[in-house]
Coordinates of C-alpha atoms in Angstrom, one line a residue:
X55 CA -22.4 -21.8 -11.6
X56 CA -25.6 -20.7 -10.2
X57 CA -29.2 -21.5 -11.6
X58 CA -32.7 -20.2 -10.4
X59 CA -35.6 -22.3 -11.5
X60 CA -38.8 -21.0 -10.7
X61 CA -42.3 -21.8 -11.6
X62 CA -45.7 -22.3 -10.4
X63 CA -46.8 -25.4 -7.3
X64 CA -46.8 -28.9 -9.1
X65 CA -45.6 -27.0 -12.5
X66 CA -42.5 -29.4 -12.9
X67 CA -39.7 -27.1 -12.0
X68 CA -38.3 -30.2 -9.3
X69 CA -37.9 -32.3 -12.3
X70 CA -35.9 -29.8 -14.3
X71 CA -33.4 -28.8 -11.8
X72 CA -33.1 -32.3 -11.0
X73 CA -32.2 -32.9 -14.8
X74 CA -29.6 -29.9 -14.8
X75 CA -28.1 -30.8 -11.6
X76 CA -27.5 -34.5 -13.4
X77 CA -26.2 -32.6 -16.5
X78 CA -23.9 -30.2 -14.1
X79 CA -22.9 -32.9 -12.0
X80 CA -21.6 -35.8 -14.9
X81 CA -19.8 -32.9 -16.7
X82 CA -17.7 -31.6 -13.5
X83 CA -18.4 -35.1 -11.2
X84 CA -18.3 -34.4 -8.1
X85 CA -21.0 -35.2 -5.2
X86 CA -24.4 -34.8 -5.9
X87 CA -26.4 -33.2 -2.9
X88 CA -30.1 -32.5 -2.1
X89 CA -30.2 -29.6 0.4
X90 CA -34.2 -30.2 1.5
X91 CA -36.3 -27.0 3.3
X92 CA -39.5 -28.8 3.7
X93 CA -40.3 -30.6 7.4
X94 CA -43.0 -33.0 7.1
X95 CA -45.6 -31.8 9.4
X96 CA -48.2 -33.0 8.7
X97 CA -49.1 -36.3 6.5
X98 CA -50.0 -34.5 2.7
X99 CA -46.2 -33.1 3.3
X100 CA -44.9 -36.1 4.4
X101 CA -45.8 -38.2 1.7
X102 CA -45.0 -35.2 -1.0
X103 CA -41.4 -35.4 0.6
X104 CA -41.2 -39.5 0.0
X105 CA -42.6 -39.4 -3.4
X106 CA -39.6 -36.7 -4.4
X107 CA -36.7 -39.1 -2.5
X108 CA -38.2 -41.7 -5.2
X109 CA -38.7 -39.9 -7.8
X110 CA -34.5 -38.7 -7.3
X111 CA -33.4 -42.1 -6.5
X112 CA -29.9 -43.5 -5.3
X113 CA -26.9 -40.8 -5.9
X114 CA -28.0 -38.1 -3.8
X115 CA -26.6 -37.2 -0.6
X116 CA -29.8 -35.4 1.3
X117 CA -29.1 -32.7 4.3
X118 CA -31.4 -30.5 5.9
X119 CA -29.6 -27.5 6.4
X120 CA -30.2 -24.7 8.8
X121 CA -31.7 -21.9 7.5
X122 CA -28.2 -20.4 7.1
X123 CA -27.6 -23.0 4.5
X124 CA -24.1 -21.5 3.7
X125 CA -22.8 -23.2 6.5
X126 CA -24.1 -26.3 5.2
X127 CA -22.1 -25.4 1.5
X128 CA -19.1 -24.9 3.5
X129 CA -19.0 -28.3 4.3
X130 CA -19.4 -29.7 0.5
X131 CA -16.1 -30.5 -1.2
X132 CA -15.3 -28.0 -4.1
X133 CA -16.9 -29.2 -7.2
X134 CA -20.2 -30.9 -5.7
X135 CA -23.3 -30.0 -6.9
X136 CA -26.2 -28.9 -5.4
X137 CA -29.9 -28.8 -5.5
X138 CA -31.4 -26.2 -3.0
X139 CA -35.5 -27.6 -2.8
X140 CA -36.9 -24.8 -2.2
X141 CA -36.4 -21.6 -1.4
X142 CA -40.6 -20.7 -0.7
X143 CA -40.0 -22.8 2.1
X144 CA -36.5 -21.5 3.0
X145 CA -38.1 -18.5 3.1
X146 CA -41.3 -18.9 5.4
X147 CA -38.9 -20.5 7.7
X148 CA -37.0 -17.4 8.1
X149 CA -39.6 -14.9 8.3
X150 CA -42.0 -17.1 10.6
X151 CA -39.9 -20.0 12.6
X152 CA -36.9 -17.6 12.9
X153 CA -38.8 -14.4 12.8
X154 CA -35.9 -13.0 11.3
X155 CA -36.1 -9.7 9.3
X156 CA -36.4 -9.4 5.2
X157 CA -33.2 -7.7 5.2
X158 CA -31.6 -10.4 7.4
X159 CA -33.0 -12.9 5.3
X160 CA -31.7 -11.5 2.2
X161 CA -28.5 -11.5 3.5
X162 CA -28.3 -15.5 4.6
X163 CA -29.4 -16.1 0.9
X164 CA -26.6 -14.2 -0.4
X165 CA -24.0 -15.2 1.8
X166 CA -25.0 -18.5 1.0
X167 CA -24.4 -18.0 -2.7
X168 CA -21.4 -16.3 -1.9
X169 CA -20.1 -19.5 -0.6
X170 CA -21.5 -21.7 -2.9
X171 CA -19.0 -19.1 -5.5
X172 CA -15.7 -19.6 -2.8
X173 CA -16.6 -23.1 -3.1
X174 CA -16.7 -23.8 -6.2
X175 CA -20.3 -25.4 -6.0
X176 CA -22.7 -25.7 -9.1
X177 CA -25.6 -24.4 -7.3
X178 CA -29.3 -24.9 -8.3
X179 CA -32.0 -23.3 -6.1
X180 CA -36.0 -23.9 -6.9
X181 CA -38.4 -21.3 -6.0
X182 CA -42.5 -21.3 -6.1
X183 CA -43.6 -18.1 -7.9
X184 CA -46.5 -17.5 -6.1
X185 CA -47.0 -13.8 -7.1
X186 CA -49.0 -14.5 -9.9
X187 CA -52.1 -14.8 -8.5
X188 CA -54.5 -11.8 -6.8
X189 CA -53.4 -9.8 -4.4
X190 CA -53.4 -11.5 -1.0
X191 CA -55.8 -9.4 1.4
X192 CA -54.1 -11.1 4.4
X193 CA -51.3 -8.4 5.8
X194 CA -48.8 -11.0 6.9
X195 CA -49.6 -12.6 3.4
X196 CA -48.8 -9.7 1.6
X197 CA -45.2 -9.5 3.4
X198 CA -44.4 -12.6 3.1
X199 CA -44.8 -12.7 -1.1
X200 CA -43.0 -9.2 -1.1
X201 CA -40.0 -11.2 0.8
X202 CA -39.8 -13.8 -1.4
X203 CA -40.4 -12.0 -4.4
X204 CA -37.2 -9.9 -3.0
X205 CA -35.5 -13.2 -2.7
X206 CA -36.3 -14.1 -6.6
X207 CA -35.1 -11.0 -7.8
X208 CA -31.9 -11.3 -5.7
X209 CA -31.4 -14.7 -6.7
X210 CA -32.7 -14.1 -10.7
X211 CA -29.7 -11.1 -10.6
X212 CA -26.9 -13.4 -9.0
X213 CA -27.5 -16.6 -11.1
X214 CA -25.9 -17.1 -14.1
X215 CA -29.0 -19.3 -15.2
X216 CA -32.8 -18.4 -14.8
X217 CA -35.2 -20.8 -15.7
X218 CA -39.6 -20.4 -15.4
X219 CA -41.3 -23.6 -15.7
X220 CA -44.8 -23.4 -17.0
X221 CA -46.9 -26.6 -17.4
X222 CA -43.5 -29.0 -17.6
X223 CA -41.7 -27.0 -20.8
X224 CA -38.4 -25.0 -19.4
X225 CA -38.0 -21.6 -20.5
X226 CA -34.6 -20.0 -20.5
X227 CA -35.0 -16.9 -19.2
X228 CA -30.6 -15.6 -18.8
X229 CA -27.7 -18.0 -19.0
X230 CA -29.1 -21.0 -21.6
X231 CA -25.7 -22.9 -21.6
X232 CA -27.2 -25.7 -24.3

């Protein structure tokens, strides 16, 4: 199983994937791991990261994967699941740290889910959706939301779950399994 939950910064989309992840995880047991994108540099980030290691608790085995986080997958035993927090960063990290092309990018996100598949991993990935704002006047801005919106659409047609979080309320956009 794969899920895509989106939503706006701060909207509560963390909590809900954390929430599926737990239902996922005590119906198929399994290893429960935390596959982080952010780097804390500079203090706001830093103490964002703490507060969401507290806010998960005990159970979760955290990694910071390289950006091709398939390799990372490969290592999980078949059955873990998985919470992928979050692909916006992922996906700055490719086009910026790793200067890395869309199409190249495109394709590490969907090897990774391939392997997440061959692995039988429950997968959940959490995405900003930043696109609903004005356009950016910034160039570089402007590529980098056309990547990740890419990305989204990608990852919305691959999952078998697609969830939008809007001010803390879940909606079930393919794939409600309840």
């Amino acid at each position: 199983m794969i899920a895509f939950v989106s939503g706006g910064a701060r909207s509560g989309k963390s909590g809900v994937a954390e929430a599926l992840v737990g239902e996922w995880q005590s119906a198929r047991g399994g290893a429960r791991y935390y596959l982080a994108t952010a780097r804390p540099g500079d203090d706001e980030m830093a103490a964002r990261i703490a507060r969401h290691r507290r806010e998960r608790g005990d159970g979760w085995l955290t990694l910071e994967p390289p950006l091709a986080f398939g390799e990372a997958l490969a290592a999980m035993p078949p059955g873990s699941t998985v919470l992928l927090d979050c692909l916006t960063l992922w996906a700055s990290r490719v086009m910026f740290e790793a200067d890395l092309s869309e199409a190249e990018g495109r394709a590490m996100l969907s090897a990774g889910l391939d392997e997440a598949r061959r692995r039988d991993l429950a997968l959940v990935v959490v995405s900003n959706d930043l696109n609903e704002e004005l356009a950016p006047r910034d160039a570089l801005v402007w590529r980098y939301l056309a990547f990740l919106q890419a990305l989204h659409r990608d990852l919305a047609a691959a999952s078998d779950r697609v969830i939008e979080v809007v001010a803390g309320r879940a909606i079930d956009w393919k794939g409600d399994d309840s």
